[in-house]
């Protein structure tokens, strides 16, 4: 099976291996979830992984960051001090 | 000015409350339907582009506006917006934000009460052994007020909202978010796993859950070039993030001037996206298709939309899981919807409670009770005229059109009146992440233009709504006298709903005028306000 992309550079072995891994991962998932076609599966996985990544990334940052120590105190109007 | 001592207890509490404000019924019932009808998997391209170009900039600006107003002790949009612009116009326009919150809460609490009623009936086993038609008829009878249940659960639901609003931020809103949001994630995750892993022949399913998932996610790339798909994506992003209402500003106004808002905004925004895309996309459609097939689901959708799937169809499908799992499924689904609802309705009530506390020195319990009373008064015609379109009329003008108008004007205020340089400095003050500079450009030019485009392209539809074009067309085509009378009654009810909304808006403007006159007449108060 030719794993190089159409018109792709066949000398980029690493790229071919990566593509091959993805290819077999998709085939595996297609067999496991035979009802899903490849494009639907790709759209589902790509979107869900991206959204999950950013959600976890920012949530972990919030949990690891400094909290709010004391209540917000109002300042006089026009007071610009930091 | 009376200074409320209330504040957020924890940072995660604030982020969860803000995410809870954004997460609502639409995440589970509207998003999958929108995605399915506008290109499936490829809908996510315009959807995510709109999230970056409009959603994140609006979130950042609303957080910044809220924290800016909070520095001066303002916790509601009339005075927060007044602190950004010098003209009194901005205070009156800010009151428009309060109007949206109250009007949306009036019908939102009613849907929220359905979740409690269905939760109760799931526990009671009401749907067990019933046919699909009988379960669907339960919903029809419910909204037709065939029993005392709708009134009871609605008043109970408003009472719960008043109770938590009266307890304040830390003991009320934050506590609900800290308990409700993790449970919502857990229930959503379990139901999503169940939906996706459903097998044909298992628990009465005729198709595996992946058939529905496949149908929902199969991309139709030709749809990307259709303007209405981009409009639908922009609309979905807009409504899912709960921007353009003033609730975000209210919550953010309790953040200290030098504490981070950028990371909080991103965290809350992405959390909402997770619930919508990952959980919302994996529950209703896969489960429904698993039992009724794609054609069956399309027929159900055409009949009653996403809300119909959630309340007319799913309760029956859960009964197919057996008495125990069916009960667990029903409880998880309606609890999840209830948590999604109450975290949003509390955010709608908070600005009015603050206004009443700060401007009339009312005790919080009394202010929360006033909110409850207004919601009840507005809710009666919504419930009585539900089948005559009063609910739809409220939803369209306040939950759809007014949000876009408010967001468009507030984006102009933030970027052009307050000034993008000051606004950008405010966003970055105390920021614990680097906000890409491209958002400064987006905030100034792109976001207002997108909002203007949404408004502009919606004008024909708005005009058609104003003139009841679809109803009059129906009226002209019918030959049945009874049907014609029914259409005329719907037009009459819809006009009454509009009058009610107009009355609410004018009443709130008059209230603000009175507050401003009182302040002007009291030198000591006007000095601080």
Coordinates of C-alpha atoms in Angstrom, one line a residue:
Chain A
X1 CA 0.0 0.0 0.0
X2 CA 1.4 3.4 -1.0
X3 CA 1.3 5.6 2.1
X4 CA 2.8 8.6 0.5
X5 CA 0.3 11.4 -0.2
X6 CA -0.6 12.1 -3.8
X7 CA 2.3 14.2 -5.3
X8 CA 4.1 13.9 -1.9
X9 CA 7.8 13.6 -1.5
X10 CA 8.6 9.9 -1.0
X11 CA 12.0 10.8 0.4
X12 CA 10.3 12.1 3.6
X13 CA 10.3 8.7 5.3
X14 CA 9.3 10.1 8.7
X15 CA 6.2 11.7 7.1
X16 CA 5.3 8.4 5.5
X17 CA 5.6 6.5 8.8
X18 CA 3.4 9.1 10.5
X19 CA 0.9 8.9 7.8
X20 CA 1.0 5.1 8.0
X21 CA 0.3 5.1 11.7
X22 CA -2.6 7.5 11.3
X23 CA -3.9 5.4 8.4
X24 CA -3.9 2.2 10.5
X25 CA -5.4 4.0 13.5
X26 CA -8.2 5.1 11.3
X27 CA -8.7 1.7 9.8
X28 CA -8.8 0.2 13.3
X29 CA -11.4 2.7 14.5
X30 CA -13.4 2.1 11.3
X31 CA -13.5 -1.6 12.0
X32 CA -14.4 -1.0 15.6
X33 CA -17.1 1.5 14.7
X34 CA -18.0 0.1 11.3
X35 CA -21.0 2.3 11.0
X36 CA -18.9 5.5 10.8
X37 CA -17.2 6.5 7.6
X38 CA -13.7 7.9 7.5
X39 CA -14.5 11.5 7.0
X40 CA -17.1 11.5 9.8
X41 CA -14.7 9.8 12.1
X42 CA -11.9 12.2 11.3
X43 CA -14.2 15.2 11.8
X44 CA -15.4 13.8 15.1
X45 CA -12.0 12.9 16.4
X46 CA -10.2 16.1 15.3
X47 CA -12.9 18.4 16.8
X48 CA -13.4 16.5 20.0
X49 CA -9.7 16.2 20.6
X50 CA -9.0 19.8 19.9
X51 CA -11.9 21.1 22.1
X52 CA -11.0 18.6 24.9
X53 CA -7.3 19.7 24.8
X54 CA -8.0 23.4 25.1
X55 CA -10.6 22.7 27.9
X56 CA -8.2 20.7 29.9
X57 CA -5.3 23.0 29.1
X58 CA -7.0 26.1 30.4
X59 CA -8.7 24.4 33.3
X60 CA -5.4 23.0 34.5
X61 CA -3.9 26.5 34.2
X62 CA -6.7 27.9 36.3
X63 CA -6.4 25.2 39.0
X64 CA -2.6 25.6 39.2
X65 CA -2.6 29.4 39.2
X66 CA -3.0 31.7 42.2
X67 CA -6.5 32.1 43.4
X68 CA -8.4 35.2 44.4
X69 CA -7.3 36.0 47.9
X70 CA -9.6 38.8 48.9
X71 CA -12.8 40.4 47.7
X72 CA -12.9 43.1 45.1
X73 CA -13.0 46.5 46.8
X74 CA -14.6 49.3 44.9
X75 CA -12.6 52.4 44.1
X76 CA -13.7 56.0 43.7
X77 CA -14.8 56.8 40.2
X78 CA -11.9 57.9 38.1
X79 CA -9.4 56.3 40.4
X80 CA -7.0 54.7 37.9
X81 CA -4.4 53.3 40.4
X82 CA -3.2 49.8 40.0
Chain B
X1 CA -23.8 53.8 47.3
X2 CA -24.5 50.7 49.3
X3 CA -21.5 48.5 48.9
X4 CA -22.3 44.8 48.8
X5 CA -19.8 42.7 50.7
X6 CA -20.6 39.7 48.5
X7 CA -17.8 38.2 46.4
X8 CA -16.5 35.0 44.9
X9 CA -15.2 32.4 47.3
X10 CA -12.8 30.6 44.9
X11 CA -11.5 31.1 41.5
X12 CA -12.7 27.8 40.2
X13 CA -16.1 28.7 41.6
X14 CA -16.1 31.8 39.4
X15 CA -15.0 29.9 36.3
X16 CA -17.6 27.2 36.8
X17 CA -20.3 29.8 37.5
X18 CA -19.3 31.6 34.3
X19 CA -19.2 28.3 32.3
X20 CA -22.6 27.4 33.9
X21 CA -23.9 30.8 32.7
X22 CA -22.9 29.8 29.2
X23 CA -23.9 26.2 29.3
X24 CA -27.7 25.9 28.8
X25 CA -30.3 23.9 27.0
X26 CA -29.0 24.9 23.7
X27 CA -25.7 23.0 24.2
X28 CA -27.7 19.7 24.2
X29 CA -30.8 20.4 22.2
X30 CA -29.9 23.2 19.7
X31 CA -26.2 22.5 18.7
X32 CA -26.6 19.0 17.4
X33 CA -29.6 20.0 15.3
X34 CA -27.9 23.1 13.9
X35 CA -24.8 21.0 13.0
X36 CA -26.9 18.3 11.4
X37 CA -28.8 20.8 9.3
X38 CA -25.8 22.8 8.2
X39 CA -23.3 20.4 6.8
X40 CA -22.6 17.9 9.6
X41 CA -18.9 17.7 10.4
X42 CA -18.0 20.6 8.1
X43 CA -20.3 22.9 10.2
X44 CA -17.6 22.8 12.8
X45 CA -15.3 24.8 10.5
X46 CA -17.5 28.0 10.4
X47 CA -18.5 27.3 14.0
X48 CA -14.9 27.3 15.3
X49 CA -13.9 30.2 13.1
X50 CA -16.8 32.2 14.5
X51 CA -15.8 31.2 18.0
X52 CA -12.3 32.7 17.4
X53 CA -13.5 35.8 15.5
X54 CA -16.5 36.7 17.6
X55 CA -17.0 34.4 20.6
X56 CA -13.6 34.8 22.3
X57 CA -13.3 38.6 21.6
X58 CA -16.8 39.2 23.0
X59 CA -16.0 37.1 26.1
X60 CA -12.8 39.0 26.7
X61 CA -14.4 42.4 26.3
X62 CA -17.4 41.5 28.5
X63 CA -15.1 40.3 31.3
X64 CA -13.0 43.4 30.9
X65 CA -16.1 45.7 31.0
X66 CA -17.4 43.9 34.1
X67 CA -14.1 44.1 36.0
X68 CA -13.7 47.8 35.0
X69 CA -17.2 48.6 36.4
X70 CA -16.6 46.6 39.5
X71 CA -13.7 48.9 40.4
X72 CA -16.3 51.6 41.0
X73 CA -18.7 49.3 42.8
X74 CA -21.0 48.8 39.8
X75 CA -22.3 45.3 39.3
X76 CA -25.0 45.7 36.6
X77 CA -24.8 46.8 33.0
X78 CA -26.5 50.3 33.3
X79 CA -23.8 51.6 35.5
X80 CA -21.0 49.4 34.2
X81 CA -21.6 50.7 30.7
X82 CA -22.1 54.2 32.1
X83 CA -18.6 54.0 33.5
X84 CA -17.1 53.2 30.1
X85 CA -18.9 56.0 28.2
X86 CA -19.5 59.5 29.3
X87 CA -23.0 60.0 27.8
X88 CA -26.1 59.1 29.9
X89 CA -27.1 57.1 26.8
X90 CA -24.8 54.3 27.8
X91 CA -26.6 53.9 31.2
X92 CA -30.0 53.7 29.4
X93 CA -28.5 51.3 26.9
X94 CA -27.1 49.2 29.7
X95 CA -30.7 49.0 31.0
X96 CA -31.5 47.2 27.7
X97 CA -29.1 44.5 29.0
X98 CA -31.1 44.2 32.2
X99 CA -34.3 44.0 30.1
X100 CA -32.9 41.1 28.1
X101 CA -32.0 39.2 31.3
X102 CA -35.4 39.6 32.8
X103 CA -37.4 38.8 29.7
X104 CA -35.3 35.7 28.9
X105 CA -35.5 34.5 32.5
X106 CA -39.3 34.8 32.3
X107 CA -39.5 32.0 29.7
X108 CA -36.3 30.2 30.6
X109 CA -37.4 29.4 34.1
X110 CA -40.5 27.8 32.5
X111 CA -38.4 25.3 30.5
X112 CA -36.2 24.8 33.5
X113 CA -39.3 23.8 35.4
X114 CA -40.0 21.1 32.7
X115 CA -36.7 19.4 33.7
X116 CA -37.8 19.2 37.3
X117 CA -41.2 17.9 36.3
X118 CA -39.6 15.3 34.0
X119 CA -37.1 14.4 36.7
X120 CA -39.9 13.8 39.1
X121 CA -41.9 11.8 36.6
X122 CA -38.9 9.7 35.7
X123 CA -38.4 8.8 39.3
X124 CA -42.1 8.0 39.6
X125 CA -41.8 5.7 36.6
X126 CA -44.5 7.6 34.8
X127 CA -43.1 6.8 31.4
X128 CA -42.5 3.1 32.0
X129 CA -44.7 0.9 29.8
X130 CA -46.0 3.8 27.7
X131 CA -46.0 3.9 23.9
X132 CA -44.0 6.6 22.1
X133 CA -47.2 8.4 21.3
X134 CA -48.3 8.3 25.0
X135 CA -45.0 9.8 26.1
X136 CA -45.2 12.5 23.5
X137 CA -48.7 13.2 24.5
X138 CA -47.6 13.6 28.1
X139 CA -45.5 16.6 26.9
X140 CA -48.4 18.0 24.8
X141 CA -50.8 17.7 27.8
X142 CA -48.1 19.3 30.0
X143 CA -47.7 22.4 28.0
X144 CA -51.5 22.5 27.4
X145 CA -51.8 22.8 31.2
X146 CA -53.7 19.5 31.4
X147 CA -52.8 19.1 35.1
X148 CA -51.6 21.1 38.1
X149 CA -48.0 19.9 37.6
X150 CA -46.8 22.7 35.2
X151 CA -47.9 25.4 37.7
X152 CA -46.4 23.6 40.7
X153 CA -43.0 22.9 39.2
X154 CA -42.8 26.3 37.6
X155 CA -43.4 28.1 40.9
X156 CA -41.1 25.7 42.7
X157 CA -38.4 26.3 40.1
X158 CA -38.7 30.1 40.4
X159 CA -38.6 29.6 44.2
X160 CA -35.3 27.7 44.0
X161 CA -33.8 30.5 41.9
X162 CA -34.9 33.1 44.4
X163 CA -33.5 31.1 47.3
X164 CA -30.0 30.8 45.7
X165 CA -30.0 34.4 44.5
X166 CA -30.9 35.5 48.1
X167 CA -27.9 33.6 49.4
X168 CA -25.6 35.7 47.3
X169 CA -22.6 34.9 45.2
X170 CA -20.5 32.7 47.4
X171 CA -23.2 30.8 49.3
X172 CA -25.7 30.7 46.4
X173 CA -24.5 31.0 42.8
X174 CA -21.0 29.7 43.4
X175 CA -22.2 26.7 45.5
X176 CA -24.7 25.7 42.8
X177 CA -22.0 25.9 40.2
X178 CA -19.5 24.0 42.3
X179 CA -22.0 21.1 42.7
X180 CA -24.0 21.4 39.6
X181 CA -21.3 21.7 36.9
X182 CA -19.2 18.7 37.9
X183 CA -22.4 16.6 38.1
X184 CA -23.4 18.0 34.6
X185 CA -20.0 16.9 33.2
X186 CA -20.3 13.5 34.9
X187 CA -23.9 12.8 33.7
X188 CA -23.1 14.2 30.2
X189 CA -20.1 12.0 29.9
X190 CA -21.9 8.9 31.0
X191 CA -24.8 9.5 28.6
X192 CA -22.4 10.3 25.8
X193 CA -20.6 7.1 26.3
X194 CA -23.9 5.2 26.4
X195 CA -25.0 7.0 23.2
X196 CA -21.9 6.3 21.3
X197 CA -21.5 2.7 22.5
X198 CA -25.1 1.7 21.9
X199 CA -25.2 -1.5 19.9
X200 CA -27.9 -2.8 17.5
X201 CA -30.2 -5.3 19.3
X202 CA -29.0 -4.1 22.7
X203 CA -31.7 -2.6 24.9
X204 CA -34.2 -2.5 22.0
X205 CA -31.9 -0.4 19.8
X206 CA -32.2 -1.1 16.1
X207 CA -29.0 0.7 15.0
X208 CA -25.7 1.2 16.7
X209 CA -25.2 4.7 18.2
X210 CA -22.4 5.3 15.7
X211 CA -25.0 5.5 12.9
X212 CA -26.3 8.7 14.5
X213 CA -22.8 9.9 15.2
X214 CA -21.9 9.2 11.6
X215 CA -24.9 11.0 10.3
X216 CA -24.2 14.0 12.5
X217 CA -20.5 14.2 11.7
X218 CA -20.2 13.3 8.0
X219 CA -19.0 16.5 6.5
X220 CA -20.6 18.1 3.5
X221 CA -17.9 20.5 2.5
X222 CA -20.1 22.2 -0.2
X223 CA -22.2 23.7 2.6
X224 CA -19.2 25.8 3.7
X225 CA -19.8 28.2 0.8
X226 CA -23.4 28.8 1.8
X227 CA -23.9 32.1 3.7
X228 CA -26.7 30.8 5.8
X229 CA -24.4 28.1 7.2
X230 CA -22.0 30.8 8.4
X231 CA -25.0 32.8 9.8
X232 CA -26.2 29.7 11.7
X233 CA -22.7 29.0 13.0
X234 CA -22.3 32.7 14.2
X235 CA -25.8 32.5 15.8
X236 CA -25.0 29.3 17.6
X237 CA -21.7 30.6 18.9
X238 CA -23.4 33.8 20.0
X239 CA -26.2 32.0 21.9
X240 CA -24.1 29.3 23.4
X241 CA -21.7 31.7 25.1
X242 CA -24.5 33.8 26.6
X243 CA -22.8 37.0 25.5
X244 CA -24.8 40.1 24.8
X245 CA -26.9 39.9 27.9
X246 CA -24.9 41.6 30.7
X247 CA -24.7 38.5 32.9
X248 CA -20.9 38.0 32.2
X249 CA -20.3 41.7 33.1
X250 CA -22.2 41.2 36.4
X251 CA -20.1 38.1 37.4
X252 CA -16.8 39.7 36.3
X253 CA -17.5 42.9 38.3
X254 CA -16.7 41.0 41.4
X255 CA -13.1 40.3 40.3
X256 CA -10.3 42.4 41.7
X257 CA -8.9 45.1 39.4
X258 CA -5.5 43.3 39.1
X259 CA -6.7 39.7 39.1
X260 CA -6.7 37.7 35.9
X261 CA -9.7 37.7 33.5
X262 CA -8.1 36.5 30.3
X263 CA -7.4 33.0 31.5
X264 CA -10.7 32.8 33.2
X265 CA -12.6 33.9 30.1
X266 CA -10.7 31.3 28.0
X267 CA -11.3 28.6 30.5
X268 CA -15.0 29.2 30.8
X269 CA -15.4 29.6 27.1
X270 CA -13.7 26.4 26.2
X271 CA -15.5 24.5 29.0
X272 CA -18.8 25.6 27.3
X273 CA -17.4 24.3 24.0
X274 CA -16.5 21.0 25.5
X275 CA -20.1 20.5 26.8
X276 CA -21.6 21.6 23.5
X277 CA -19.4 19.8 21.0
X278 CA -18.1 16.7 22.9
X279 CA -21.1 16.0 25.1
X280 CA -24.0 17.7 23.3
X281 CA -23.1 16.1 20.0
X282 CA -22.9 12.6 21.5
X283 CA -26.2 12.2 23.4
X284 CA -29.5 13.2 21.7
X285 CA -28.7 12.3 18.0
X286 CA -26.9 9.0 18.6
X287 CA -29.5 7.7 21.0
X288 CA -32.5 8.8 19.0
X289 CA -31.1 7.4 15.7
X290 CA -30.3 4.2 17.5
X291 CA -33.9 3.6 18.2
X292 CA -35.9 5.3 15.4
X293 CA -33.3 5.5 12.5
X294 CA -32.3 8.5 10.6
X295 CA -35.6 9.0 8.8
X296 CA -37.5 8.6 12.0
X297 CA -35.3 11.2 13.7
X298 CA -35.8 13.6 10.9
X299 CA -39.5 13.2 11.1
X300 CA -39.4 13.9 14.9
X301 CA -37.2 16.9 14.4
X302 CA -39.5 18.3 11.8
X303 CA -42.4 17.9 14.1
X304 CA -41.0 19.4 17.3
X305 CA -37.4 20.4 16.9
X306 CA -34.5 19.8 19.4
X307 CA -36.8 20.5 22.4
X308 CA -39.2 17.8 21.1
X309 CA -36.3 15.3 21.0
X310 CA -35.3 16.1 24.5
X311 CA -38.7 16.0 26.1
X312 CA -41.0 14.0 23.8
X313 CA -38.7 11.3 22.5
X314 CA -35.8 10.6 25.0
X315 CA -38.1 9.8 28.0
X316 CA -39.6 7.0 26.0
X317 CA -36.2 5.8 24.7
X318 CA -34.9 5.6 28.3
X319 CA -37.7 3.2 29.2
X320 CA -36.2 0.8 26.6
X321 CA -33.1 0.5 28.9
X322 CA -35.2 -1.4 31.5
X323 CA -36.6 -0.2 34.8
X324 CA -33.3 0.5 36.6
X325 CA -31.1 1.8 33.7
X326 CA -34.1 3.6 32.3
X327 CA -34.6 5.4 35.6
X328 CA -30.9 6.2 35.9
X329 CA -30.8 7.5 32.3
X330 CA -33.9 9.7 32.8
X331 CA -32.6 11.1 36.1
X332 CA -29.2 11.8 34.6
X333 CA -30.6 13.5 31.5
X334 CA -33.1 15.7 33.2
X335 CA -30.7 16.5 36.1
X336 CA -28.1 17.5 33.5
X337 CA -30.6 19.8 31.8
X338 CA -31.7 21.2 35.2
X339 CA -28.1 22.1 36.1
X340 CA -27.6 23.6 32.7
X341 CA -30.7 25.7 33.2
X342 CA -30.3 26.9 36.8
X343 CA -26.7 28.0 36.4
X344 CA -28.0 30.2 33.5
X345 CA -31.1 31.5 35.1
X346 CA -29.2 32.5 38.2
X347 CA -26.9 34.5 36.0
X348 CA -29.9 36.2 34.5
X349 CA -31.3 37.1 37.9
X350 CA -28.0 38.4 39.4
X351 CA -27.9 41.8 37.6
X352 CA -31.4 42.9 38.7
X353 CA -30.8 41.8 42.3
X354 CA -27.6 43.9 42.3
X355 CA -29.4 46.9 40.8
X356 CA -32.2 46.7 43.5
X357 CA -29.6 46.3 46.3
X358 CA -27.4 49.1 45.2
X359 CA -29.9 51.7 44.1
X360 CA -32.7 51.1 46.6
X361 CA -30.7 49.6 49.5
X362 CA -33.0 46.6 49.5
X363 CA -31.9 43.5 51.4
X364 CA -30.7 40.8 49.1
X365 CA -33.6 38.5 50.1
X366 CA -36.1 41.2 49.1
X367 CA -34.3 42.0 45.9
X368 CA -34.2 38.3 44.9
X369 CA -37.9 38.1 45.8
X370 CA -38.6 41.1 43.5
X371 CA -36.8 39.2 40.7
X372 CA -39.0 36.1 41.4
X373 CA -42.2 38.2 41.4
X374 CA -41.3 39.8 38.0
X375 CA -40.5 36.4 36.5
X376 CA -43.8 35.0 37.8
X377 CA -45.8 38.0 36.5
X378 CA -44.3 37.8 33.1
X379 CA -44.4 34.0 33.1
X380 CA -48.2 33.7 33.4
X381 CA -49.0 35.0 29.9
X382 CA -46.0 32.9 28.5
X383 CA -47.5 29.7 30.0
X384 CA -51.1 30.5 29.2
X385 CA -50.2 31.5 25.6
X386 CA -47.5 28.8 25.1
X387 CA -49.4 27.1 22.2
X388 CA -50.4 30.5 20.7
X389 CA -46.7 31.6 20.2
X390 CA -46.2 33.9 23.2
X391 CA -43.2 31.8 24.3
X392 CA -41.7 31.9 20.7
X393 CA -42.3 35.7 20.6
X394 CA -40.4 36.2 23.8
X395 CA -37.6 33.9 22.6
X396 CA -37.3 35.6 19.2
X397 CA -37.2 39.2 20.3
X398 CA -35.2 38.9 23.5
X399 CA -33.3 35.6 23.2
X400 CA -32.4 36.2 19.5
X401 CA -32.6 39.7 18.2
X402 CA -32.0 41.8 21.3
X403 CA -28.8 39.8 22.1
X404 CA -27.2 40.6 18.8
X405 CA -28.2 44.3 19.0
X406 CA -26.8 44.6 22.5
X407 CA -23.6 42.8 21.6
X408 CA -23.1 45.0 18.5
X409 CA -23.5 48.2 20.5
X410 CA -21.4 47.1 23.4
X411 CA -18.6 46.0 21.0
X412 CA -18.7 49.6 19.6
X413 CA -18.6 51.0 23.1
X414 CA -15.7 48.9 24.2
X415 CA -13.5 49.3 21.1
X416 CA -14.4 52.8 19.8
X417 CA -15.8 54.8 22.7
X418 CA -13.9 53.4 25.7
X419 CA -11.0 52.9 23.2
X420 CA -9.3 49.8 22.0
X421 CA -6.0 50.7 23.7
X422 CA -7.6 51.2 27.1
X423 CA -9.7 48.1 26.5
X424 CA -6.7 46.0 25.5
X425 CA -4.8 47.2 28.6
X426 CA -7.8 46.2 30.7
X427 CA -8.0 42.7 29.2
X428 CA -4.3 42.2 29.8
X429 CA -4.1 43.7 33.3
X430 CA -3.1 40.8 35.6
X431 CA -3.5 38.3 32.7
X432 CA -2.0 34.9 33.4
X433 CA -1.8 34.0 29.8
X434 CA -0.5 35.9 26.8
X435 CA -3.5 37.1 24.8
X436 CA -2.5 37.1 21.1
X437 CA -2.4 40.6 19.7
X438 CA -4.6 39.6 16.8
X439 CA -7.6 39.8 19.2
X440 CA -7.0 43.5 19.5
X441 CA -7.6 43.8 15.8
X442 CA -10.5 41.4 15.9
X443 CA -12.1 43.4 18.8
X444 CA -11.8 46.7 16.9
X445 CA -12.8 45.7 13.4
X446 CA -13.8 42.1 12.8
X447 CA -16.2 41.4 15.7
X448 CA -18.4 44.5 15.2
X449 CA -18.4 43.8 11.5
X450 CA -19.6 40.2 12.0
X451 CA -22.3 41.4 14.4
X452 CA -23.4 44.0 11.9
X453 CA -23.4 41.4 9.2
X454 CA -25.6 39.1 11.3
X455 CA -28.0 42.0 12.0
X456 CA -28.0 43.1 8.4
X457 CA -28.7 39.6 6.9
X458 CA -31.4 39.0 9.5
X459 CA -33.3 42.2 8.5
X460 CA -35.6 40.5 6.0
X461 CA -36.4 37.8 8.6
X462 CA -37.0 40.4 11.3
X463 CA -39.3 42.4 8.9
X464 CA -41.2 39.2 8.1
X465 CA -41.6 38.5 11.9
X466 CA -42.7 42.1 12.6
X467 CA -45.4 41.9 9.9
X468 CA -46.5 38.3 10.8
X469 CA -45.8 37.5 7.1
X470 CA -45.9 33.7 7.5
X471 CA -49.1 33.7 9.5
X472 CA -50.9 36.1 7.1
X473 CA -49.8 33.8 4.2
X474 CA -51.2 30.8 6.1
X475 CA -54.4 32.8 6.7
X476 CA -54.8 33.6 3.0
X477 CA -54.3 30.0 2.0
X478 CA -56.7 28.4 4.5
X479 CA -60.3 27.8 3.6
X480 CA -61.2 26.3 7.0
X481 CA -63.0 28.9 9.2
X482 CA -61.8 27.2 12.5
X483 CA -58.2 27.2 11.3
X484 CA -58.5 30.9 10.2
X485 CA -59.8 31.8 13.7
X486 CA -56.9 29.9 15.3
X487 CA -54.4 31.8 13.2
X488 CA -56.0 35.1 14.0
X489 CA -55.8 34.2 17.7
X490 CA -52.1 33.4 17.4
X491 CA -51.5 36.9 15.8
X492 CA -53.5 38.5 18.6
X493 CA -51.5 36.7 21.3
X494 CA -48.2 37.5 19.6
X495 CA -49.1 41.2 19.4
X496 CA -49.9 41.1 23.1
X497 CA -46.5 39.5 23.9
X498 CA -44.8 42.3 22.0
X499 CA -46.8 44.9 24.0
X500 CA -45.8 43.1 27.2
X501 CA -42.1 43.3 26.2
X502 CA -42.4 46.9 25.2
X503 CA -44.0 47.7 28.5
X504 CA -41.2 45.9 30.4
X505 CA -38.6 47.8 28.5
X506 CA -40.3 51.2 29.0
X507 CA -40.8 50.4 32.7
X508 CA -37.2 49.6 33.2
X509 CA -36.1 52.8 31.4
X510 CA -38.4 54.8 33.6
X511 CA -37.0 53.1 36.7
X512 CA -33.5 54.1 35.6
X513 CA -34.6 57.6 35.0
X514 CA -36.0 57.7 38.5
X515 CA -32.8 56.2 40.0
X516 CA -30.6 58.8 38.1
X517 CA -32.9 61.7 39.3
X518 CA -32.6 60.4 42.9
X519 CA -28.9 60.3 42.6
X520 CA -28.7 63.8 41.1
X521 CA -30.9 65.1 43.9
X522 CA -28.6 63.6 46.6
X523 CA -25.2 65.3 46.2
X524 CA -23.5 62.8 48.6
X525 CA -24.7 59.8 46.6
X526 CA -24.0 61.3 43.2
X527 CA -20.5 62.1 44.3
X528 CA -19.8 58.4 44.6
X529 CA -22.0 57.2 41.8

